[in-house]
Amino acid sequence: MIDVLYFAWVRERIGVPRERVETRAETVADLVAELCAREDRYQAAFADRQSLRVALDQELSSFDAPLAGVREVAFFPPMTGG
Amino acid sequence: MIDVLYFAWVRERIGVPRERVETRAETVADLVAELCAREDRYQAAFADRQSLRVALDQELSSFDAPLAGVREVAFFPPMTGG
Amino acid sequence: MRVAVQEAPFDLGAEAAAFAAGARGAGAVVTFTGLVRDNGGRLAAMEIEHYPGMTEKAIASIVDEAVRRWALTDALVIHRHGRLGADEPIMMVATAAPHRADAFAAAEFLMDYLKSRAPFWKKEIGADGAEWVAAKATDEAALGRW
Amino acid sequence: MRVAVQEAPFDLGAEAAAFAAGARGAGAVVTFTGLVRDNGGRLAAMEIEHYPGMTEKAIASIVDEAVRRWALTDALVIHRHGRLGADEPIMMVATAAPHRADAFAAAEFLMDYLKSRAPFWKKEIGADGAEWVAAKATDEAALGRW
């Protein structure tokens, strides 16, 4: 089980800010593929990988990163703070 | 007649903040030479030309600038504001 | 060093004055304040979403990096989230250093990294709908200079 | 645009707040404040001499140049003269612009030019005598980048 968080328009497309996901995905990319296979709203959110960022346990990471030991995955658009 | 102003350590070496000078000097350098010929305190102030700046009518200028029409000449060290 | 991530407004004058008063030994204090632009009157409000937990860690790590790179005597970051009106301060950074070059460089570095590496997302609420602010290529490119 | 050359102290918090409040339409406000360094406790006071008349003209011309070069919505320069104590603010500049790069660049430009082209001279009064502050080659060199 892993906590998956969504922010900004990713959250809006998926419809929830966070959820617990039962998965055996080995990488972030595998997890994204699993989610997209479930429902259209995930496909809408993950359609353009270039415009998405991912954090693993609150550290910026990449889609090919392994999920072993990770408790929290977050998906969001490029940041626009400041 | 021309007003000659001195600032910072130039003022301290010459001993007055300003004076009116009767001169026919054609350039700033000529005026400096005239002043240095008068008294040692001017020589002390003008000894190192590299460490001096000059303004003509309140605009930064140079030692080879002509004095024709100028009413106010100021001598001072490099600025240290800010 | 102080980092504040908060919904409440802050008083930039009071923050700047307190920061400078605490910056003893520093000759140079730089502040940057980001304000909500009203886009020529079309903006009703700005909503800022963030990632509680990661936000604080990301900012602390950016501040640590600034302190490591420049001779700073102090640094401050305040960033708001939630709903803001036009012309309200969104965030500020302040840096104090013996020399101005360090204070300026560190403040610009903090801004560049906060823009693109701290998990905040802005949404502009206008009369004609709401829109997420898109990240600018120039902001990402700005990181390359450090 | 406001330029103030004054003997009286100024309240940097109040000045920064008023400047930002007046900067409507700007998204970015940068301030720089220069403080008297106490040189590890050896400084009793700093005396700043200036050239009344030329000072105001020189600063106005530096501000004009900044406004010509960058997209600023406002700019402020305050510079004190006379006798100042340790940790007192000597001067401040503030810039407001739609984009932060302009606000930062203009503030640094103003500082570089005020340092070396506005007629102020600092004298440090210490327990062991008084000394005119020497101009730094790095300050003159800083002008070359603009």
Coordinates of C-alpha atoms in Angstrom, one line a residue:
Chain A
M1 CA 0.0 0.0 0.0
I2 CA 1.2 3.4 -0.9
D3 CA -0.2 6.9 -0.4
V4 CA -0.6 8.7 -3.7
L5 CA -1.1 12.5 -3.6
Y6 CA -2.3 14.9 -6.4
F7 CA -1.9 18.6 -6.6
A8 CA -3.3 21.5 -8.7
W9 CA -4.8 20.4 -12.1
V10 CA -3.7 16.8 -11.6
R11 CA -5.8 16.7 -8.4
E12 CA -8.7 18.3 -10.3
R13 CA -8.6 15.8 -13.1
I14 CA -8.4 12.8 -10.8
G15 CA -11.0 14.2 -8.5
V16 CA -9.3 13.4 -5.1
P17 CA -6.4 15.0 -3.3
R18 CA -5.0 11.7 -2.1
E19 CA -5.8 8.0 -2.0
R20 CA -4.2 4.7 -0.8
V21 CA -3.2 2.4 -3.6
E22 CA -2.6 -1.3 -3.5
T23 CA 0.2 -1.9 -6.0
R24 CA 3.2 -4.0 -6.8
A25 CA 4.6 -1.5 -9.3
E26 CA 8.3 -1.4 -9.3
T27 CA 8.8 2.1 -10.7
V28 CA 6.8 5.3 -10.8
A29 CA 6.2 4.7 -14.5
D30 CA 4.7 1.3 -13.7
L31 CA 2.4 2.9 -11.1
V32 CA 1.2 5.5 -13.6
A33 CA 0.5 2.7 -16.1
E34 CA -1.5 0.8 -13.5
L35 CA -3.6 3.8 -12.7
C36 CA -4.2 4.7 -16.3
A37 CA -5.5 1.2 -16.9
R38 CA -8.1 1.7 -14.2
E39 CA -10.1 4.7 -15.3
D40 CA -10.2 7.5 -17.9
R41 CA -9.7 10.2 -15.3
Y42 CA -6.2 8.9 -14.7
Q43 CA -5.4 8.9 -18.4
A44 CA -6.6 12.5 -18.6
A45 CA -4.3 13.5 -15.7
F46 CA -1.3 11.6 -16.9
A47 CA -1.6 12.1 -20.7
D48 CA 1.3 14.5 -21.0
R49 CA 4.2 13.1 -18.9
Q50 CA 6.4 16.1 -19.9
S51 CA 4.2 18.5 -18.0
L52 CA 4.2 16.4 -14.8
R53 CA 6.5 16.2 -11.9
V54 CA 6.8 13.5 -9.2
A55 CA 8.0 13.5 -5.7
L56 CA 8.8 10.3 -3.6
D57 CA 8.5 10.8 0.1
Q58 CA 8.5 14.5 -0.5
E59 CA 11.7 14.7 -2.6
L60 CA 11.6 15.5 -6.3
S61 CA 12.3 12.4 -8.3
S62 CA 11.7 10.9 -11.7
F63 CA 9.3 8.5 -13.5
D64 CA 11.9 5.8 -13.8
A65 CA 12.7 5.8 -10.1
P66 CA 12.0 2.6 -8.1
L67 CA 9.2 2.5 -5.6
A68 CA 10.8 0.1 -3.1
G69 CA 10.4 1.4 0.4
V70 CA 8.6 4.5 -0.7
R71 CA 5.5 5.4 1.4
E72 CA 4.3 8.6 -0.4
V73 CA 4.2 9.4 -4.1
A74 CA 3.0 12.8 -5.3
F75 CA 2.1 13.9 -8.8
F76 CA 1.8 17.6 -9.8
P77 CA 2.5 20.1 -12.5
P78 CA 5.7 22.2 -12.6
M79 CA 5.7 24.5 -9.6
T80 CA 4.7 28.1 -9.9
G81 CA 5.5 29.6 -6.5
G82 CA 7.4 32.7 -5.7
Chain B
M1 CA 36.6 84.3 -10.8
I2 CA 35.6 80.7 -10.2
D3 CA 34.3 78.9 -7.2
V4 CA 36.5 76.0 -6.1
L5 CA 35.1 73.4 -3.7
Y6 CA 36.9 70.6 -1.8
F7 CA 35.5 67.5 -0.2
A8 CA 36.6 64.8 2.2
W9 CA 40.4 64.5 2.7
V10 CA 41.0 67.1 -0.1
R11 CA 39.0 69.6 2.0
E12 CA 40.9 68.6 5.1
R13 CA 44.3 69.0 3.5
I14 CA 43.5 72.4 1.9
G15 CA 41.8 73.6 5.1
V16 CA 38.7 75.2 3.6
P17 CA 35.6 73.7 2.0
R18 CA 35.4 76.3 -0.8
E19 CA 37.1 79.5 -2.0
R20 CA 36.8 82.0 -4.9
V21 CA 39.8 81.9 -7.1
E22 CA 41.0 84.5 -9.6
T23 CA 42.4 82.6 -12.5
R24 CA 43.1 82.6 -16.2
A25 CA 43.7 78.8 -16.3
E26 CA 42.4 77.3 -19.5
T27 CA 42.0 73.7 -18.1
V28 CA 41.5 72.0 -14.8
A29 CA 45.1 70.8 -14.9
D30 CA 46.3 74.4 -15.4
L31 CA 44.2 75.5 -12.4
V32 CA 45.7 72.7 -10.2
A33 CA 49.2 73.8 -11.3
E34 CA 48.4 77.4 -10.3
L35 CA 47.1 76.4 -6.9
C36 CA 50.1 74.1 -6.2
A37 CA 52.4 76.9 -7.0
R38 CA 50.8 79.0 -4.3
E39 CA 51.1 77.0 -1.1
D40 CA 52.2 73.6 0.2
R41 CA 48.8 72.6 1.4
Y42 CA 47.6 72.5 -2.3
Q43 CA 50.6 70.3 -3.2
A44 CA 49.7 68.0 -0.4
A45 CA 46.1 67.8 -1.6
F46 CA 46.9 67.4 -5.3
A47 CA 50.0 65.2 -5.0
D48 CA 48.3 62.0 -6.3
R49 CA 46.2 63.0 -9.3
Q50 CA 45.1 59.3 -9.8
S51 CA 43.2 59.4 -6.5
L52 CA 41.3 62.6 -7.3
R53 CA 38.1 63.3 -9.1
V54 CA 36.9 66.6 -10.5
A55 CA 33.4 68.0 -11.2
L56 CA 32.7 71.0 -13.4
D57 CA 29.4 72.7 -12.6
Q58 CA 28.4 69.6 -10.7
E59 CA 29.1 67.1 -13.5
L60 CA 32.0 64.6 -13.3
S61 CA 34.7 65.7 -15.7
S62 CA 38.5 65.3 -16.2
F63 CA 41.7 67.1 -15.6
D64 CA 42.2 68.0 -19.3
A65 CA 38.7 69.6 -19.6
P66 CA 38.6 73.3 -20.5
L67 CA 37.4 75.8 -17.9
A68 CA 35.8 78.3 -20.3
G69 CA 32.3 79.2 -19.0
V70 CA 32.6 77.0 -15.8
R71 CA 31.5 78.7 -12.6
E72 CA 32.1 75.9 -10.1
V73 CA 35.0 73.4 -9.9
A74 CA 35.0 70.7 -7.2
F75 CA 37.9 68.4 -6.2
F76 CA 37.4 65.2 -4.2
P77 CA 38.5 61.6 -3.7
P78 CA 36.7 58.7 -5.4
M79 CA 33.1 58.5 -4.0
T80 CA 32.3 56.0 -1.3
G81 CA 28.5 56.2 -0.9
G82 CA 25.9 53.5 -0.9
Chain C
M1 CA 17.3 31.8 9.4
R2 CA 13.5 31.7 9.4
V3 CA 11.1 30.0 7.1
A4 CA 7.4 30.6 7.3
V5 CA 4.7 28.9 5.2
Q6 CA 1.4 30.4 6.2
E7 CA -2.1 31.3 5.1
A8 CA -2.2 34.6 7.0
P9 CA -1.1 37.9 5.5
F10 CA 2.2 39.3 6.6
D11 CA 3.3 42.9 7.0
L12 CA 6.3 43.3 4.7
G13 CA 7.4 46.6 6.4
A14 CA 7.4 45.0 9.8
E15 CA 9.2 41.9 8.5
A16 CA 11.8 44.0 6.7
A17 CA 12.4 46.2 9.7
A18 CA 12.7 43.3 12.1
F19 CA 15.0 41.4 9.8
A20 CA 17.3 44.4 9.3
A21 CA 17.3 45.1 13.1
G22 CA 18.4 41.5 13.7
A23 CA 21.1 41.7 11.0
R24 CA 23.8 43.2 13.2
G25 CA 27.2 43.0 11.6
A26 CA 25.8 42.9 8.1
G27 CA 26.3 45.9 5.9
A28 CA 23.8 44.9 3.3
V29 CA 20.1 43.7 3.4
V30 CA 18.2 42.8 0.3
T31 CA 14.5 42.0 0.3
F32 CA 12.3 40.7 -2.5
T33 CA 8.5 40.8 -2.2
G34 CA 6.2 39.2 -4.7
L35 CA 2.8 40.8 -5.1
V36 CA -0.4 39.5 -6.7
R37 CA -0.7 41.3 -10.1
D38 CA -4.3 42.3 -10.9
N39 CA -3.7 41.7 -14.7
G40 CA -5.3 45.0 -15.6
G41 CA -8.2 44.6 -13.3
R42 CA -9.2 41.1 -14.6
L43 CA -8.1 39.2 -11.5
A44 CA -10.6 38.6 -8.7
A45 CA -8.3 36.5 -6.6
M46 CA -5.4 34.2 -6.6
E47 CA -5.4 30.7 -5.0
I48 CA -2.1 29.2 -4.0
E49 CA -2.0 25.4 -3.3
H50 CA 0.9 23.8 -1.7
Y51 CA 2.2 20.4 -0.5
P52 CA 2.3 20.6 3.3
G53 CA 5.4 18.8 4.6
M54 CA 7.3 18.9 1.4
T55 CA 7.0 22.7 1.1
E56 CA 8.8 23.4 4.4
K57 CA 11.5 20.8 3.6
A58 CA 12.1 22.1 0.1
I59 CA 12.4 25.7 1.2
A60 CA 14.7 24.7 4.1
S61 CA 17.0 22.9 1.7
I62 CA 17.0 25.9 -0.7
V63 CA 17.9 28.2 2.2
D64 CA 20.7 25.8 3.3
E65 CA 22.1 25.8 -0.2
A66 CA 22.1 29.7 -0.2
V67 CA 23.9 29.8 3.1
R68 CA 26.5 27.3 1.9
R69 CA 27.2 29.3 -1.3
W70 CA 27.2 32.9 0.0
A71 CA 28.6 34.7 3.1
L72 CA 25.2 35.4 4.7
T73 CA 24.6 36.5 8.2
D74 CA 20.8 35.8 8.0
A75 CA 18.1 34.8 5.6
L76 CA 14.3 34.8 5.7
V77 CA 11.6 33.2 3.5
I78 CA 7.9 33.8 4.0
H79 CA 5.4 32.2 1.5
R80 CA 1.7 32.3 1.7
H81 CA -0.9 29.8 0.5
G82 CA -4.7 30.0 0.2
R83 CA -6.8 32.8 -1.3
L84 CA -5.2 36.2 -1.9
G85 CA -6.5 39.4 -3.4
A86 CA -4.9 41.7 -6.0
D87 CA -1.8 43.6 -4.8
E88 CA -1.5 41.4 -1.6
P89 CA 2.0 40.2 -0.9
I90 CA 2.4 36.5 -1.8
M91 CA 5.9 36.0 -0.4
M92 CA 9.1 37.6 0.5
V93 CA 12.7 36.7 0.9
A94 CA 15.4 38.7 2.8
T95 CA 19.1 38.2 2.9
A96 CA 21.7 39.9 5.1
A97 CA 25.5 39.9 4.3
P98 CA 28.6 41.9 5.0
H99 CA 28.8 42.7 1.2
R100 CA 26.0 43.6 -1.2
A101 CA 27.0 41.2 -3.9
D102 CA 26.4 38.3 -1.6
A103 CA 23.1 39.6 -0.4
F104 CA 21.9 40.3 -4.0
A105 CA 23.1 37.0 -5.4
A106 CA 21.6 34.9 -2.6
A107 CA 18.2 36.7 -2.8
E108 CA 18.0 36.0 -6.6
F109 CA 19.1 32.4 -6.1
L110 CA 16.4 31.9 -3.4
M111 CA 13.8 33.4 -5.7
D112 CA 14.8 31.3 -8.7
Y113 CA 14.7 28.1 -6.7
L114 CA 11.5 29.0 -4.8
K115 CA 9.8 29.7 -8.2
S116 CA 10.5 26.3 -9.7
R117 CA 11.5 23.9 -6.9
A118 CA 9.2 24.7 -4.0
P119 CA 5.8 22.9 -4.3
F120 CA 3.4 25.8 -4.8
W121 CA 0.8 26.2 -7.6
K122 CA -1.0 29.4 -8.4
K123 CA -4.5 29.6 -9.8
E124 CA -5.8 32.9 -11.1
I125 CA -9.5 33.4 -10.5
G126 CA -10.9 35.9 -13.0
A127 CA -14.4 37.2 -13.9
D128 CA -14.3 34.9 -16.8
G129 CA -13.2 31.7 -15.0
A130 CA -10.2 30.2 -13.2
E131 CA -6.9 29.1 -14.7
W132 CA -3.7 27.5 -13.3
V133 CA -0.7 29.6 -13.9
A134 CA 1.6 27.8 -16.4
A135 CA 5.3 27.5 -15.5
K136 CA 7.5 29.6 -17.6
A137 CA 10.4 28.3 -19.6
T138 CA 12.4 31.4 -18.5
D139 CA 11.9 30.4 -14.8
E140 CA 13.3 26.9 -15.4
A141 CA 16.1 28.4 -17.5
A142 CA 17.0 30.8 -14.7
L143 CA 18.1 27.9 -12.6
G144 CA 20.9 27.2 -15.1
R145 CA 22.9 30.2 -14.1
W146 CA 23.6 29.0 -10.5
Chain D
M1 CA 10.1 58.0 -8.5
R2 CA 11.4 59.6 -5.3
V3 CA 14.9 60.7 -4.4
A4 CA 15.7 61.9 -0.8
V5 CA 19.0 63.1 0.4
Q6 CA 18.7 63.8 4.1
E7 CA 20.4 64.0 7.4
A8 CA 17.5 62.5 9.3
P9 CA 17.1 58.8 10.0
F10 CA 14.5 56.9 8.0
D11 CA 12.3 54.0 8.9
L12 CA 13.1 51.3 6.3
G13 CA 10.1 49.2 7.3
A14 CA 7.7 52.1 6.7
E15 CA 9.5 53.1 3.5
A16 CA 9.4 49.6 2.1
A17 CA 5.7 49.1 3.0
A18 CA 4.7 52.5 1.5
F19 CA 6.7 51.7 -1.6
A20 CA 5.1 48.3 -2.1
A21 CA 1.7 49.7 -1.4
G22 CA 2.2 52.3 -4.1
A23 CA 3.6 49.7 -6.6
R24 CA 0.2 48.7 -8.0
G25 CA 0.5 46.6 -11.1
A26 CA 4.0 45.5 -10.2
G27 CA 4.5 41.9 -9.3
A28 CA 8.0 42.3 -7.9
V29 CA 9.5 44.7 -5.4
V30 CA 13.2 44.6 -4.5
T31 CA 14.8 46.7 -1.7
F32 CA 18.4 47.2 -0.7
T33 CA 19.4 48.7 2.6
G34 CA 22.9 49.6 3.5
L35 CA 23.7 49.6 7.2
V36 CA 26.6 51.0 9.2
R37 CA 28.9 48.1 10.0
D38 CA 30.4 48.3 13.5
N39 CA 33.7 46.6 12.4
G40 CA 33.6 44.2 15.3
G41 CA 32.8 47.0 17.8
R42 CA 35.6 49.3 16.8
L43 CA 33.4 51.9 15.1
A44 CA 32.1 54.8 17.2
A45 CA 30.3 56.6 14.4
M46 CA 30.3 57.1 10.7
E47 CA 30.3 60.6 9.1
I48 CA 29.0 61.0 5.6
E49 CA 29.9 64.1 3.7
H50 CA 28.2 65.0 0.4
Y51 CA 28.1 67.6 -2.3
P52 CA 24.8 69.4 -2.0
G53 CA 23.3 70.2 -5.4
M54 CA 25.5 67.7 -7.3
T55 CA 24.3 64.8 -5.1
E56 CA 20.6 65.2 -6.0
K57 CA 21.5 65.7 -9.7
A58 CA 23.8 62.7 -9.8
I59 CA 21.2 60.4 -8.2
A60 CA 18.4 61.7 -10.4
S61 CA 20.5 60.9 -13.4
I62 CA 21.3 57.4 -12.2
V63 CA 17.6 56.7 -11.5
D64 CA 16.7 58.1 -15.0
E65 CA 19.1 55.7 -16.5
A66 CA 17.7 52.7 -14.6
V67 CA 14.2 53.7 -15.7
R68 CA 15.4 53.9 -19.3
R69 CA 17.0 50.4 -19.2
W70 CA 14.5 48.3 -17.3
A71 CA 10.7 48.0 -17.2
L72 CA 10.2 49.6 -13.8
T73 CA 6.9 50.9 -12.4
D74 CA 8.6 52.8 -9.6
A75 CA 12.0 53.5 -8.0
L76 CA 13.1 55.0 -4.7
V77 CA 16.5 56.2 -3.4
I78 CA 17.1 57.5 0.1
H79 CA 20.6 58.4 1.2
R80 CA 21.6 60.0 4.5
H81 CA 24.5 62.3 5.3
G82 CA 25.9 63.6 8.6
R83 CA 26.8 61.5 11.6
L84 CA 25.4 57.9 11.9
G85 CA 25.8 55.3 14.6
A86 CA 26.6 51.6 14.2
D87 CA 23.8 49.5 12.6
E88 CA 21.9 52.6 11.5
P89 CA 20.5 52.5 7.9
I90 CA 22.7 54.6 5.6
M91 CA 20.6 54.4 2.5
M92 CA 18.1 52.3 0.7
V93 CA 17.0 51.7 -2.9
A94 CA 13.7 50.1 -3.9
T95 CA 12.5 49.1 -7.4
A96 CA 9.1 47.8 -8.5
A97 CA 8.6 46.0 -11.8
P98 CA 6.2 43.5 -13.4
H99 CA 9.0 40.9 -13.5
R100 CA 11.6 40.1 -10.8
A101 CA 14.6 40.1 -13.2
D102 CA 14.0 43.8 -14.0
A103 CA 13.5 44.7 -10.3
F104 CA 16.7 42.9 -9.3
A105 CA 18.9 44.2 -12.1
A106 CA 17.7 47.8 -11.6
A107 CA 18.4 47.7 -7.9
E108 CA 21.9 46.3 -8.4
F109 CA 22.5 48.9 -11.1
L110 CA 21.4 51.7 -8.8
M111 CA 23.6 50.4 -6.0
D112 CA 26.7 50.1 -8.2
Y113 CA 26.3 53.6 -9.5
L114 CA 25.4 55.2 -6.2
K115 CA 28.5 53.6 -4.7
S116 CA 30.9 55.1 -7.2
R117 CA 29.1 58.0 -9.0
A118 CA 27.1 59.8 -6.4
P119 CA 29.2 62.3 -4.4
F120 CA 29.3 60.9 -0.9
W121 CA 32.3 60.2 1.2
K122 CA 32.3 58.1 4.3
K123 CA 34.6 58.6 7.3
E124 CA 34.8 56.0 10.0
I125 CA 35.3 57.4 13.5
G126 CA 36.8 54.8 15.8
A127 CA 38.2 54.7 19.3
D128 CA 41.7 55.0 17.8
G129 CA 41.1 57.8 15.3
A130 CA 39.2 58.7 12.2
E131 CA 39.7 57.4 8.7
W132 CA 38.2 58.1 5.3
V133 CA 36.9 55.0 3.7
A134 CA 38.9 54.1 0.6
A135 CA 37.1 53.4 -2.6
K136 CA 37.3 49.8 -3.6
A137 CA 38.6 48.6 -7.0
T138 CA 35.8 46.0 -7.0
D139 CA 33.2 48.8 -6.8
E140 CA 34.7 50.6 -9.8
A141 CA 34.9 47.3 -11.6
A142 CA 31.3 46.5 -10.9
L143 CA 30.3 49.4 -13.2
G144 CA 31.8 47.5 -16.1
R145 CA 29.0 44.9 -16.2
W146 CA 26.3 47.4 -17.1

